[in-house]
PDB file of C-alpha atoms in Angstrom:
ATOM      1  CA  MET A   1      11.448  -2.903 -98.416  1.00 61.00           C
ATOM      2  CA  ASP A   2      14.467  -2.906 -96.487  1.00 87.00           C
ATOM      3  CA  LEU A   3      11.997   0.466 -93.768  1.00 89.00           C
ATOM      4  CA  PHE A   4      14.741   1.356 -91.560  1.00 90.00           C
ATOM      5  CA  ARG A   5      17.332   1.101 -94.303  1.00 91.00           C
ATOM      6  CA  HIS A   6      15.589   3.947 -96.174  1.00 92.00           C
ATOM      7  CA  LEU A   7      14.962   5.723 -92.233  1.00 91.00           C
ATOM      8  CA  ARG A   8      17.719   6.129 -91.782  1.00 91.00           C
ATOM      9  CA  TYR A   9      18.828   7.420 -95.313  1.00 93.00           C
ATOM     10  CA  PHE A  10      15.493   9.304 -94.873  1.00 91.00           C
ATOM     11  CA  VAL A  11      17.431  11.077 -91.492  1.00 92.00           C
ATOM     12  CA  VAL A  12      20.204  11.926 -92.731  1.00 93.00           C
ATOM     13  CA  THR A  13      19.232  13.305 -95.476  1.00 93.00           C
ATOM     14  CA  ALA A  14      16.533  15.367 -93.264  1.00 92.00           C
ATOM     15  CA  GLU A  15      19.392  15.791 -90.583  1.00 92.00           C
ATOM     16  CA  GLU A  16      22.391  17.648 -93.510  1.00 92.00           C
ATOM     17  CA  MET A  17      19.515  19.228 -95.729  1.00 91.00           C
ATOM     18  CA  HIS A  18      21.897  17.793 -98.928  1.00 90.00           C
ATOM     19  CA  PHE A  19      21.808  14.805-101.165  1.00 92.00           C
ATOM     20  CA  GLY A  20      26.004  14.986-101.902  1.00 90.00           C
ATOM     21  CA  ARG A  21      26.079  15.690 -97.896  1.00 93.00           C
ATOM     22  CA  ALA A  22      24.426  13.169 -96.744  1.00 91.00           C
ATOM     23  CA  ALA A  23      25.910  10.622 -99.624  1.00 93.00           C
ATOM     24  CA  ASP A  24      29.781  11.642 -97.954  1.00 93.00           C
ATOM     25  CA  ARG A  25      28.264  10.662 -94.225  1.00 93.00           C
ATOM     26  CA  LEU A  26      26.616   7.193 -95.720  1.00 92.00           C
ATOM     27  CA  GLY A  27      29.563   6.455 -97.753  1.00 93.00           C
ATOM     28  CA  ILE A  28      27.185   5.893-101.012  1.00 93.00           C
ATOM     29  CA  ALA A  29      27.006   7.006-104.352  1.00 94.00           C
ATOM     30  CA  GLN A  30      24.446   9.642-104.306  1.00 92.00           C
ATOM     31  CA  PRO A  31      22.008   8.126-107.055  1.00 93.00           C
ATOM     32  CA  PRO A  32      21.167   4.993-104.569  1.00 93.00           C
ATOM     33  CA  LEU A  33      20.765   7.356-102.325  1.00 92.00           C
ATOM     34  CA  SER A  34      18.408   9.735-104.316  1.00 92.00           C
ATOM     35  CA  GLN A  35      16.587   5.876-105.696  1.00 93.00           C
ATOM     36  CA  SER A  36      16.630   5.131-101.498  1.00 93.00           C
ATOM     37  CA  ILE A  37      14.160   8.580-100.661  1.00 92.00           C
ATOM     38  CA  GLN A  38      11.912   7.986-103.974  1.00 93.00           C
ATOM     39  CA  ARG A  39      10.828   4.638-102.570  1.00 93.00           C
ATOM     40  CA  LEU A  40      10.188   5.392 -99.679  1.00 91.00           C
ATOM     41  CA  GLU A  41       8.115   9.209-100.833  1.00 91.00           C
ATOM     42  CA  ARG A  42       6.135   6.673-103.130  1.00 92.00           C
ATOM     43  CA  GLU A  43       5.936   3.512 -99.890  1.00 90.00           C
ATOM     44  CA  LEU A  44       4.210   5.858 -97.889  1.00 91.00           C
ATOM     45  CA  GLU A  45       2.406   8.007-100.211  1.00 93.00           C
ATOM     46  CA  VAL A  46       3.820  10.824 -99.584  1.00 93.00           C
ATOM     47  CA  GLU A  47       6.565  13.567-100.362  1.00 93.00           C
ATOM     48  CA  LEU A  48       8.729  14.258 -97.922  1.00 91.00           C
ATOM     49  CA  PHE A  49      11.353  16.725 -99.215  1.00 92.00           C
ATOM     50  CA  ASP A  50      10.921  19.703-101.094  1.00 90.00           C
ATOM     51  CA  ARG A  51      12.924  20.102-104.597  1.00 89.00           C
ATOM     52  CA  SER A  52      11.295  22.905-106.609  1.00 84.00           C
ATOM     53  CA  ARG A  53      14.220  25.594-104.314  1.00 81.00           C
ATOM     54  CA  ARG A  54      17.650  25.888-104.770  1.00 80.00           C
ATOM     55  CA  ARG A  55      18.133  24.027-101.380  1.00 86.00           C
ATOM     56  CA  ILE A  56      15.785  20.861-100.769  1.00 90.00           C
ATOM     57  CA  GLU A  57      13.547  21.318 -97.720  1.00 91.00           C
ATOM     58  CA  LEU A  58      11.158  18.479 -96.232  1.00 93.00           C
ATOM     59  CA  THR A  59       7.656  19.017 -96.417  1.00 92.00           C
ATOM     60  CA  ALA A  60       5.394  19.100 -93.327  1.00 91.00           C
ATOM     61  CA  ALA A  61       4.532  15.501 -93.865  1.00 93.00           C
ATOM     62  CA  GLY A  62       9.382  15.081 -94.051  1.00 90.00           C
ATOM     63  CA  ARG A  63       9.036  16.932 -90.507  1.00 92.00           C
ATOM     64  CA  LEU A  64       6.058  14.516 -88.946  1.00 93.00           C
ATOM     65  CA  LEU A  65       7.917  11.474 -89.947  1.00 93.00           C
ATOM     66  CA  LEU A  66      11.499  12.828 -88.698  1.00 93.00           C
ATOM     67  CA  ASP A  67      10.612  12.646 -85.596  1.00 89.00           C
ATOM     68  CA  GLU A  68       8.011   8.793 -85.356  1.00 91.00           C
ATOM     69  CA  ALA A  69      11.664   8.602 -87.968  1.00 91.00           C
ATOM     70  CA  ARG A  70      14.240   8.842 -85.112  1.00 90.00           C
ATOM     71  CA  THR A  71      12.930   6.943 -82.853  1.00 89.00           C
ATOM     72  CA  LEU A  72      12.020   3.778 -84.755  1.00 89.00           C
ATOM     73  CA  LEU A  73      15.726   3.281 -85.499  1.00 87.00           C
ATOM     74  CA  ALA A  74      16.693   4.001 -81.404  1.00 83.00           C
ATOM     75  CA  GLY A  75      14.240   1.384 -80.632  1.00 83.00           C
ATOM     76  CA  GLU A  76      15.743  -0.907 -83.368  1.00 82.00           C
ATOM     77  CA  GLU A  77      18.929  -0.144 -81.778  1.00 81.00           C
ATOM     78  CA  ARG A  78      18.139  -1.533 -79.518  1.00 74.00           C
ATOM     79  CA  LEU A  79      15.930  -3.639 -79.392  1.00 78.00           C
ATOM     80  CA  ARG A  80      19.805  -5.710 -81.693  1.00 78.00           C
ATOM     81  CA  SER A  81      21.632  -4.546 -78.975  1.00 69.00           C
ATOM     82  CA  LEU A  82      19.174  -7.472 -76.988  1.00 66.00           C
ATOM     83  CA  MET A  83      19.249  -9.608 -79.373  1.00 73.00           C
ATOM     84  CA  ARG A  84      23.128  -9.219 -79.840  1.00 76.00           C
ATOM     85  CA  LEU A  85      23.280  -8.910 -75.402  1.00 66.00           C
ATOM     86  CA  ALA A  86      21.171 -13.175 -75.653  1.00 71.00           C
ATOM     87  CA  ARG A  87      23.245 -14.197 -78.624  1.00 73.00           C
ATOM     88  CA  ASP A  88      26.131 -13.647 -75.916  1.00 70.00           C
ATOM     89  CA  GLY A  89      24.927 -15.398 -73.388  1.00 69.00           C
ATOM     90  CA  HIS A  90      24.181 -12.480 -70.982  1.00 71.00           C
ATOM     91  CA  LEU A  91      20.474 -11.754 -70.491  1.00 59.00           C
ATOM     92  CA  GLY A  92      17.517 -14.677 -70.656  1.00 83.00           C
ATOM     93  CA  THR A  93      17.695 -17.373 -68.550  1.00 88.00           C
ATOM     94  CA  LEU A  94      19.594 -19.756 -68.182  1.00 91.00           C
ATOM     95  CA  ARG A  95      18.014 -23.016 -66.327  1.00 92.00           C
ATOM     96  CA  ALA A  96      20.550 -25.647 -64.864  1.00 95.00           C
ATOM     97  CA  GLY A  97      21.431 -28.674 -62.307  1.00 96.00           C
ATOM     98  CA  VAL A  98      23.388 -29.296 -59.798  1.00 95.00           C
ATOM     99  CA  GLN A  99      23.958 -32.284 -57.581  1.00 92.00           C
ATOM    100  CA  PRO A 100      21.759 -32.487 -54.799  1.00 90.00           C
ATOM    101  CA  ASP A 101      25.820 -32.356 -52.784  1.00 85.00           C
ATOM    102  CA  THR A 102      26.642 -29.199 -53.970  1.00 87.00           C
ATOM    103  CA  PRO A 103      27.908 -27.598 -50.999  1.00 86.00           C
ATOM    104  CA  ALA A 104      25.951 -24.674 -50.345  1.00 87.00           C
ATOM    105  CA  ALA A 105      29.489 -21.865 -50.063  1.00 88.00           C
ATOM    106  CA  THR A 106      30.099 -23.494 -54.113  1.00 90.00           C
ATOM    107  CA  LEU A 107      26.804 -22.325 -54.318  1.00 92.00           C
ATOM    108  CA  GLN A 108      27.487 -19.141 -53.397  1.00 93.00           C
ATOM    109  CA  ALA A 109      30.282 -19.024 -54.503  1.00 93.00           C
ATOM    110  CA  LEU A 110      28.713 -20.084 -58.632  1.00 93.00           C
ATOM    111  CA  LEU A 111      26.096 -17.593 -58.782  1.00 93.00           C
ATOM    112  CA  ARG A 112      27.734 -14.580 -57.675  1.00 93.00           C
ATOM    113  CA  GLU A 113      30.497 -15.007 -59.934  1.00 93.00           C
ATOM    114  CA  LEU A 114      28.012 -15.856 -63.063  1.00 91.00           C
ATOM    115  CA  SER A 115      26.160 -12.120 -61.415  1.00 90.00           C
ATOM    116  CA  GLU A 116      29.604 -10.813 -62.111  1.00 91.00           C
ATOM    117  CA  GLN A 117      29.840 -11.857 -65.767  1.00 89.00           C
ATOM    118  CA  ALA A 118      26.638 -11.904 -66.677  1.00 87.00           C
ATOM    119  CA  PRO A 119      24.054  -8.714 -65.233  1.00 88.00           C
ATOM    120  CA  GLY A 120      21.439  -9.603 -66.156  1.00 87.00           C
ATOM    121  CA  LEU A 121      21.213 -13.409 -66.675  1.00 88.00           C
ATOM    122  CA  ASP A 122      18.623 -15.135 -64.965  1.00 90.00           C
ATOM    123  CA  VAL A 123      20.506 -18.707 -63.258  1.00 92.00           C
ATOM    124  CA  ASP A 124      17.528 -20.534 -62.534  1.00 92.00           C
ATOM    125  CA  LEU A 125      18.761 -23.423 -60.377  1.00 93.00           C
ATOM    126  CA  GLN A 126      17.307 -27.073 -60.310  1.00 94.00           C
ATOM    127  CA  GLU A 127      18.643 -29.466 -57.177  1.00 95.00           C
ATOM    128  CA  LEU A 128      18.866 -32.238 -59.402  1.00 96.00           C
ATOM    129  CA  THR A 129      20.504 -36.153 -59.814  1.00 95.00           C
ATOM    130  CA  THR A 130      23.016 -36.553 -62.511  1.00 95.00           C
ATOM    131  CA  GLY A 131      20.249 -39.321 -63.573  1.00 94.00           C
ATOM    132  CA  GLU A 132      17.651 -36.552 -64.482  1.00 95.00           C
ATOM    133  CA  GLN A 133      19.513 -33.899 -64.851  1.00 96.00           C
ATOM    134  CA  VAL A 134      20.615 -36.366 -68.076  1.00 95.00           C
ATOM    135  CA  ARG A 135      17.074 -36.972 -68.635  1.00 94.00           C
ATOM    136  CA  LEU A 136      16.492 -33.249 -68.275  1.00 94.00           C
ATOM    137  CA  LEU A 137      18.242 -32.210 -70.407  1.00 94.00           C
ATOM    138  CA  ALA A 138      17.779 -34.865 -74.120  1.00 92.00           C
ATOM    139  CA  GLU A 139      14.393 -33.240 -73.399  1.00 92.00           C
ATOM    140  CA  ALA A 140      15.604 -29.442 -73.050  1.00 90.00           C
ATOM    141  CA  ARG A 141      13.796 -28.895 -69.835  1.00 92.00           C
ATOM    142  CA  LEU A 142      17.106 -27.998 -68.616  1.00 95.00           C
ATOM    143  CA  ASP A 143      19.883 -26.356 -70.609  1.00 93.00           C
ATOM    144  CA  VAL A 144      23.368 -27.255 -68.237  1.00 95.00           C
ATOM    145  CA  GLY A 145      24.154 -29.046 -65.663  1.00 95.00           C
ATOM    146  CA  LEU A 146      26.721 -30.727 -63.203  1.00 96.00           C
ATOM    147  CA  ILE A 147      26.807 -33.877 -63.361  1.00 95.00           C
ATOM    148  CA  SER A 148      28.980 -37.708 -62.381  1.00 94.00           C
ATOM    149  CA  HIS A 149      31.043 -39.141 -65.429  1.00 94.00           C
ATOM    150  CA  PRO A 150      30.718 -41.634 -66.841  1.00 93.00           C
ATOM    151  CA  VAL A 151      27.821 -40.828 -68.495  1.00 93.00           C
ATOM    152  CA  ASP A 152      26.427 -42.085 -71.362  1.00 89.00           C
ATOM    153  CA  ALA A 153      25.277 -38.986 -73.786  1.00 90.00           C
ATOM    154  CA  PRO A 154      26.540 -38.465 -77.629  1.00 91.00           C
ATOM    155  CA  ASP A 155      24.491 -36.117 -77.537  1.00 93.00           C
ATOM    156  CA  LEU A 156      25.857 -33.667 -75.190  1.00 95.00           C
ATOM    157  CA  ARG A 157      29.272 -31.924 -75.228  1.00 95.00           C
ATOM    158  CA  PHE A 158      31.352 -30.617 -72.145  1.00 96.00           C
ATOM    159  CA  GLY A 159      33.047 -28.591 -70.075  1.00 94.00           C
ATOM    160  CA  PRO A 160      35.966 -28.940 -68.426  1.00 94.00           C
ATOM    161  CA  PRO A 161      36.221 -31.342 -66.092  1.00 94.00           C
ATOM    162  CA  VAL A 162      36.848 -31.727 -62.154  1.00 93.00           C
ATOM    163  CA  THR A 163      38.346 -34.112 -60.423  1.00 92.00           C
ATOM    164  CA  VAL A 164      38.542 -34.956 -56.828  1.00 89.00           C
ATOM    165  CA  ALA A 165      40.144 -37.973 -55.188  1.00 88.00           C
ATOM    166  CA  LEU A 166      38.014 -40.593 -53.075  1.00 94.00           C
ATOM    167  CA  GLY A 167      38.418 -42.431 -49.554  1.00 95.00           C
ATOM    168  CA  VAL A 168      36.579 -44.235 -47.151  1.00 96.00           C
ATOM    169  CA  LEU A 169      34.500 -43.148 -44.135  1.00 96.00           C
ATOM    170  CA  VAL A 170      34.929 -45.243 -41.893  1.00 96.00           C
ATOM    171  CA  PRO A 171      33.741 -44.885 -38.035  1.00 96.00           C
ATOM    172  CA  ARG A 172      36.365 -43.486 -35.468  1.00 94.00           C
ATOM    173  CA  LEU A 173      36.283 -46.516 -33.486  1.00 93.00           C
ATOM    174  CA  SER A 174      36.437 -48.740 -36.343  1.00 94.00           C
ATOM    175  CA  PRO A 175      40.251 -50.620 -36.612  1.00 94.00           C
ATOM    176  CA  LEU A 176      40.023 -49.036 -40.445  1.00 94.00           C
ATOM    177  CA  ALA A 177      40.937 -45.978 -38.994  1.00 94.00           C
ATOM    178  CA  ARG A 178      44.065 -46.952 -36.897  1.00 94.00           C
ATOM    179  CA  LEU A 179      45.544 -46.598 -40.689  1.00 93.00           C
ATOM    180  CA  GLY A 180      47.184 -43.870 -41.713  1.00 90.00           C
ATOM    181  CA  THR A 181      46.062 -44.256 -46.106  1.00 94.00           C
ATOM    182  CA  VAL A 182      42.995 -48.186 -46.743  1.00 95.00           C
ATOM    183  CA  ARG A 183      43.060 -50.751 -49.995  1.00 96.00           C
ATOM    184  CA  LEU A 184      40.351 -51.245 -51.190  1.00 96.00           C
ATOM    185  CA  SER A 185      41.392 -55.093 -50.341  1.00 96.00           C
ATOM    186  CA  ASP A 186      41.256 -53.548 -46.604  1.00 96.00           C
ATOM    187  CA  LEU A 187      37.979 -53.372 -46.527  1.00 96.00           C
ATOM    188  CA  ALA A 188      37.070 -57.538 -47.440  1.00 94.00           C
ATOM    189  CA  GLY A 189      33.956 -58.354 -45.457  1.00 93.00           C
ATOM    190  CA  GLN A 190      32.465 -54.904 -45.243  1.00 95.00           C
ATOM    191  CA  ASP A 191      28.530 -53.451 -46.766  1.00 96.00           C
ATOM    192  CA  LEU A 192      29.431 -50.299 -48.957  1.00 97.00           C
ATOM    193  CA  VAL A 193      26.800 -47.869 -48.811  1.00 97.00           C
ATOM    194  CA  LEU A 194      26.079 -45.669 -52.245  1.00 95.00           C
ATOM    195  CA  PRO A 195      23.795 -43.466 -53.986  1.00 94.00           C
ATOM    196  CA  PRO A 196      21.090 -46.161 -55.613  1.00 94.00           C
ATOM    197  CA  ARG A 197      22.088 -46.424 -58.753  1.00 94.00           C
ATOM    198  CA  ALA A 198      19.295 -43.689 -60.326  1.00 93.00           C
ATOM    199  CA  THR A 199      21.161 -41.596 -59.405  1.00 93.00           C
ATOM    200  CA  ALA A 200      24.457 -41.561 -60.434  1.00 93.00           C
ATOM    201  CA  PRO A 201      24.095 -44.893 -62.989  1.00 94.00           C
ATOM    202  CA  GLY A 202      27.994 -45.101 -65.352  1.00 94.00           C
ATOM    203  CA  TRP A 203      28.995 -43.718 -61.735  1.00 94.00           C
ATOM    204  CA  HIS A 204      27.287 -46.052 -59.177  1.00 95.00           C
ATOM    205  CA  ASP A 205      28.471 -49.245 -61.790  1.00 95.00           C
ATOM    206  CA  HIS A 206      32.568 -48.090 -61.734  1.00 95.00           C
ATOM    207  CA  VAL A 207      32.357 -47.732 -58.214  1.00 96.00           C
ATOM    208  CA  LEU A 208      31.778 -50.902 -58.760  1.00 96.00           C
ATOM    209  CA  GLU A 209      34.072 -52.989 -61.111  1.00 96.00           C
ATOM    210  CA  VAL A 210      37.217 -50.948 -59.119  1.00 96.00           C
ATOM    211  CA  CYS A 211      35.779 -51.560 -56.072  1.00 96.00           C
ATOM    212  CA  ARG A 212      35.660 -55.788 -57.577  1.00 96.00           C
ATOM    213  CA  ASP A 213      38.857 -54.857 -59.837  1.00 96.00           C
ATOM    214  CA  ASN A 214      41.302 -54.274 -56.919  1.00 96.00           C
ATOM    215  CA  GLY A 215      39.841 -56.538 -54.082  1.00 95.00           C
ATOM    216  CA  PHE A 216      37.162 -55.697 -52.700  1.00 96.00           C
ATOM    217  CA  VAL A 217      32.859 -57.028 -53.187  1.00 96.00           C
ATOM    218  CA  PRO A 218      30.965 -55.530 -51.080  1.00 96.00           C
ATOM    219  CA  ASN A 219      29.449 -58.080 -49.211  1.00 95.00           C
ATOM    220  CA  ARG A 220      25.870 -55.748 -49.410  1.00 96.00           C
ATOM    221  CA  VAL A 221      25.311 -52.320 -51.280  1.00 96.00           C
ATOM    222  CA  ARG A 222      23.344 -50.150 -49.332  1.00 96.00           C
ATOM    223  CA  HIS A 223      21.833 -47.086 -51.178  1.00 96.00           C
ATOM    224  CA  ALA A 224      21.484 -43.317 -49.615  1.00 94.00           C
ATOM    225  CA  SER A 225      20.159 -40.617 -50.983  1.00 90.00           C
ATOM    226  CA  ASN A 226      21.400 -37.878 -49.586  1.00 89.00           C
ATOM    227  CA  SER A 227      25.253 -37.607 -46.490  1.00 89.00           C
ATOM    228  CA  GLU A 228      23.222 -37.482 -43.398  1.00 92.00           C
ATOM    229  CA  PHE A 229      21.517 -41.312 -43.772  1.00 94.00           C
ATOM    230  CA  LEU A 230      25.283 -41.711 -45.489  1.00 94.00           C
ATOM    231  CA  LEU A 231      26.558 -40.398 -42.504  1.00 94.00           C
ATOM    232  CA  GLY A 232      24.009 -42.889 -40.268  1.00 95.00           C
ATOM    233  CA  LEU A 233      24.600 -46.146 -41.863  1.00 96.00           C
ATOM    234  CA  VAL A 234      27.982 -45.529 -41.965  1.00 96.00           C
ATOM    235  CA  LEU A 235      28.202 -44.026 -37.458  1.00 95.00           C
ATOM    236  CA  ALA A 236      26.411 -47.783 -37.229  1.00 94.00           C
ATOM    237  CA  GLY A 237      28.217 -50.080 -38.896  1.00 93.00           C
ATOM    238  CA  ARG A 238      26.195 -51.450 -41.505  1.00 94.00           C
ATOM    239  CA  GLY A 239      28.661 -50.216 -44.353  1.00 95.00           C
ATOM    240  CA  VAL A 240      31.968 -47.997 -45.494  1.00 96.00           C
ATOM    241  CA  ALA A 241      31.513 -45.811 -47.553  1.00 96.00           C
ATOM    242  CA  ILE A 242      33.895 -44.222 -50.793  1.00 95.00           C
ATOM    243  CA  GLU A 243      33.338 -40.017 -50.714  1.00 94.00           C
ATOM    244  CA  PRO A 244      35.412 -37.350 -50.160  1.00 91.00           C
ATOM    245  CA  GLU A 245      37.363 -35.468 -47.354  1.00 90.00           C
ATOM    246  CA  SER A 246      35.388 -32.829 -47.618  1.00 86.00           C
ATOM    247  CA  ALA A 247      31.613 -35.309 -46.232  1.00 87.00           C
ATOM    248  CA  ALA A 248      34.190 -36.355 -42.756  1.00 88.00           C
ATOM    249  CA  ARG A 249      33.518 -33.012 -41.721  1.00 87.00           C
ATOM    250  CA  ARG A 250      29.985 -33.273 -41.362  1.00 84.00           C
ATOM    251  CA  GLU A 251      29.980 -35.852 -38.497  1.00 90.00           C
ATOM    252  CA  PRO A 252      32.360 -35.415 -35.505  1.00 92.00           C
ATOM    253  CA  ARG A 253      32.692 -39.339 -34.988  1.00 95.00           C
ATOM    254  CA  VAL A 254      33.514 -40.748 -39.294  1.00 95.00           C
ATOM    255  CA  VAL A 255      37.064 -40.224 -39.823  1.00 95.00           C
ATOM    256  CA  TRP A 256      38.107 -40.000 -43.917  1.00 96.00           C
ATOM    257  CA  ARG A 257      41.381 -42.042 -44.601  1.00 96.00           C
ATOM    258  CA  ALA A 258      42.579 -42.256 -48.729  1.00 95.00           C
ATOM    259  CA  LEU A 259      43.257 -45.363 -50.418  1.00 95.00           C
ATOM    260  CA  ASP A 260      46.556 -46.824 -51.681  1.00 94.00           C
ATOM    261  CA  GLY A 261      46.834 -45.505 -54.814  1.00 91.00           C
ATOM    262  CA  SER A 262      43.160 -42.629 -55.648  1.00 90.00           C
ATOM    263  CA  PRO A 263      41.817 -45.658 -57.690  1.00 94.00           C
ATOM    264  CA  LEU A 264      39.012 -43.830 -57.408  1.00 94.00           C
ATOM    265  CA  ARG A 265      38.327 -39.819 -58.473  1.00 93.00           C
ATOM    266  CA  ARG A 266      35.343 -38.461 -59.086  1.00 92.00           C
ATOM    267  CA  THR A 267      34.782 -36.156 -61.435  1.00 94.00           C
ATOM    268  CA  VAL A 268      32.343 -33.998 -62.679  1.00 94.00           C
ATOM    269  CA  SER A 269      31.587 -31.578 -65.416  1.00 95.00           C
ATOM    270  CA  ALA A 270      29.485 -29.214 -67.034  1.00 96.00           C
ATOM    271  CA  ALA A 271      27.821 -31.051 -69.321  1.00 96.00           C
ATOM    272  CA  TRP A 272      24.912 -28.942 -72.401  1.00 95.00           C
ATOM    273  CA  PRO A 273      22.907 -30.564 -75.935  1.00 94.00           C
ATOM    274  CA  ALA A 274      25.088 -31.083 -78.566  1.00 92.00           C
ATOM    275  CA  GLN A 275      22.352 -29.262 -81.228  1.00 90.00           C
ATOM    276  CA  SER A 276      21.421 -25.500 -80.327  1.00 85.00           C
ATOM    277  CA  PRO A 277      22.985 -24.828 -76.885  1.00 90.00           C
ATOM    278  CA  HIS A 278      21.894 -22.285 -74.573  1.00 90.00           C
ATOM    279  CA  PRO A 279      24.255 -19.030 -75.433  1.00 89.00           C
ATOM    280  CA  ALA A 280      25.694 -19.314 -71.873  1.00 90.00           C
ATOM    281  CA  ALA A 281      26.164 -22.568 -70.488  1.00 92.00           C
ATOM    282  CA  GLU A 282      29.415 -22.803 -71.799  1.00 92.00           C
ATOM    283  CA  ARG A 283      30.043 -20.357 -69.850  1.00 92.00           C
ATOM    284  CA  PHE A 284      28.637 -21.480 -67.334  1.00 94.00           C
ATOM    285  CA  GLY A 285      31.128 -24.796 -67.378  1.00 94.00           C
ATOM    286  CA  ARG A 286      34.088 -22.854 -66.801  1.00 93.00           C
ATOM    287  CA  VAL A 287      32.814 -20.980 -64.510  1.00 94.00           C
ATOM    288  CA  ALA A 288      31.511 -23.950 -62.572  1.00 93.00           C
ATOM    289  CA  ALA A 289      35.327 -25.796 -63.399  1.00 93.00           C
ATOM    290  CA  GLU A 290      37.092 -22.490 -61.562  1.00 92.00           C
ATOM    291  CA  THR A 291      34.109 -22.367 -58.743  1.00 91.00           C
ATOM    292  CA  LEU A 292      34.800 -26.305 -57.759  1.00 88.00           C
ATOM    293  CA  ALA A 293      38.064 -26.227 -58.316  1.00 83.00           C
ATOM    294  CA  GLY A 294      37.886 -23.458 -54.933  1.00 70.00           C
ATOM    295  CA  PRO A 295      40.308 -20.324 -54.799  1.00 53.00           C
ATOM    296  CA  SER A 296      43.179 -22.072 -52.184  1.00 38.00           C
ATOM    297  CA  PRO A 297      46.288 -22.620 -53.146  1.00 34.00           C
ATOM    298  CA  ALA A 298      45.651 -26.704 -53.136  1.00 33.00           C
ATOM    299  CA  ALA A 299      42.476 -26.503 -56.009  1.00 35.00           C
ATOM    300  CA  GLN A 300      45.416 -24.276 -58.540  1.00 32.00           C
ATOM    301  CA  ILE A 301      43.641 -24.111 -62.383  1.00 36.00           C
ATOM    302  CA  GLY A 302      46.649 -26.343 -63.880  1.00 35.00           C
ATOM    303  CA  PRO A 303      49.520 -28.571 -63.750  1.00 33.00           C
ATOM    304  CA  ALA A 304      50.672 -28.973 -59.533  1.00 30.00           C
ATOM    305  CA  THR A 305      54.441 -30.661 -58.174  1.00 28.00           C
ATOM    306  CA  ALA A 306      51.767 -31.481 -54.394  1.00 28.00           C
ATOM    307  CA  PRO A 307      49.303 -33.395 -54.472  1.00 30.00           C
ATOM    308  CA  ARG A 308      45.922 -31.866 -53.881  1.00 32.00           C
ATOM    309  CA  PRO A 309      42.236 -32.636 -54.052  1.00 34.00           C
ATOM    310  CA  TRP A 310      40.707 -30.896 -56.790  1.00 37.00           C
ATOM    311  CA  THR A 311      42.205 -30.995 -60.570  1.00 38.00           C
ATOM    312  CA  VAL A 312      40.907 -29.002 -63.460  1.00 39.00           C
ATOM    313  CA  VAL A 313      42.155 -29.757 -66.752  1.00 36.00           C
ATOM    314  CA  PHE A 314      40.863 -27.121 -69.425  1.00 35.00           C
ATOM    315  CA  THR A 315      41.307 -30.423 -71.716  1.00 34.00           C
ATOM    316  CA  PRO A 316      38.419 -31.622 -73.770  1.00 36.00           C
ATOM    317  CA  SER A 317      37.335 -34.512 -72.012  1.00 37.00           C
ATOM    318  CA  TYR A 318      35.355 -37.734 -72.614  1.00 37.00           C
ATOM    319  CA  ARG A 319      33.785 -36.200 -76.198  1.00 38.00           C
TER     320      ARG A 319
END
């Protein structure tokens, strides 16, 4: 029995005290309404209406049921409303991963915007490398992540990609610092500082392949898991690093020089499971792309006529 439907019919009939008016209000014929009330009475084993007079009246059981039915129906509506919010990604917990080098201002802006769009959503933000995020997404232990491409993950779907042009970090006193732009072949004979391959295997291999194709085969690849260690190796002359311009702002003794022809660009996007995705995953991907692009004129969304460090392209990517 559809108890809530029968209770809804009962409440309207009790408020109208007339089967014809109640049927009109409910938008149904009178016979189905009468049958619904009779079935409810059989189910509860009580009479709800006194039909012995010209005007129906509630019985004692009917009066008791009316208050309870209104409470139950209000609870049902609250429950349905909550489920709609959860379905649309406005409630619940979203387990989200971001890369360790994500700037604090970017994290603040991302969480603020998500809070404004979905105040009831609890975003459980975790600091994870691309490799860790891909693994946790596959294990259903993460709902969405911000990862570096390329990745080999056919079971993932991706949000709008954000790309940033990369350059080379060198000590301020290095001869390379005197160049306006640097070709990858100019780095011949240098060591290269990269994050460990396990953090983003696809990106690690892509960097080495592009370097090799452009005349730079590092003498040695040194690994740095955090930005401070990376900058320390560069300052010590233990290698150059290929990073976005923002990386040089942390250390005044290091300079950033653009790579001639922009042969390397880092692409980041949100990723989430293709099967049974979290309702808020796509929103997270859209907000993350807008946040990473930033509010400045140099980071507009869509086509641009002037060079800029960040570009957001709202087209299907990778998959």
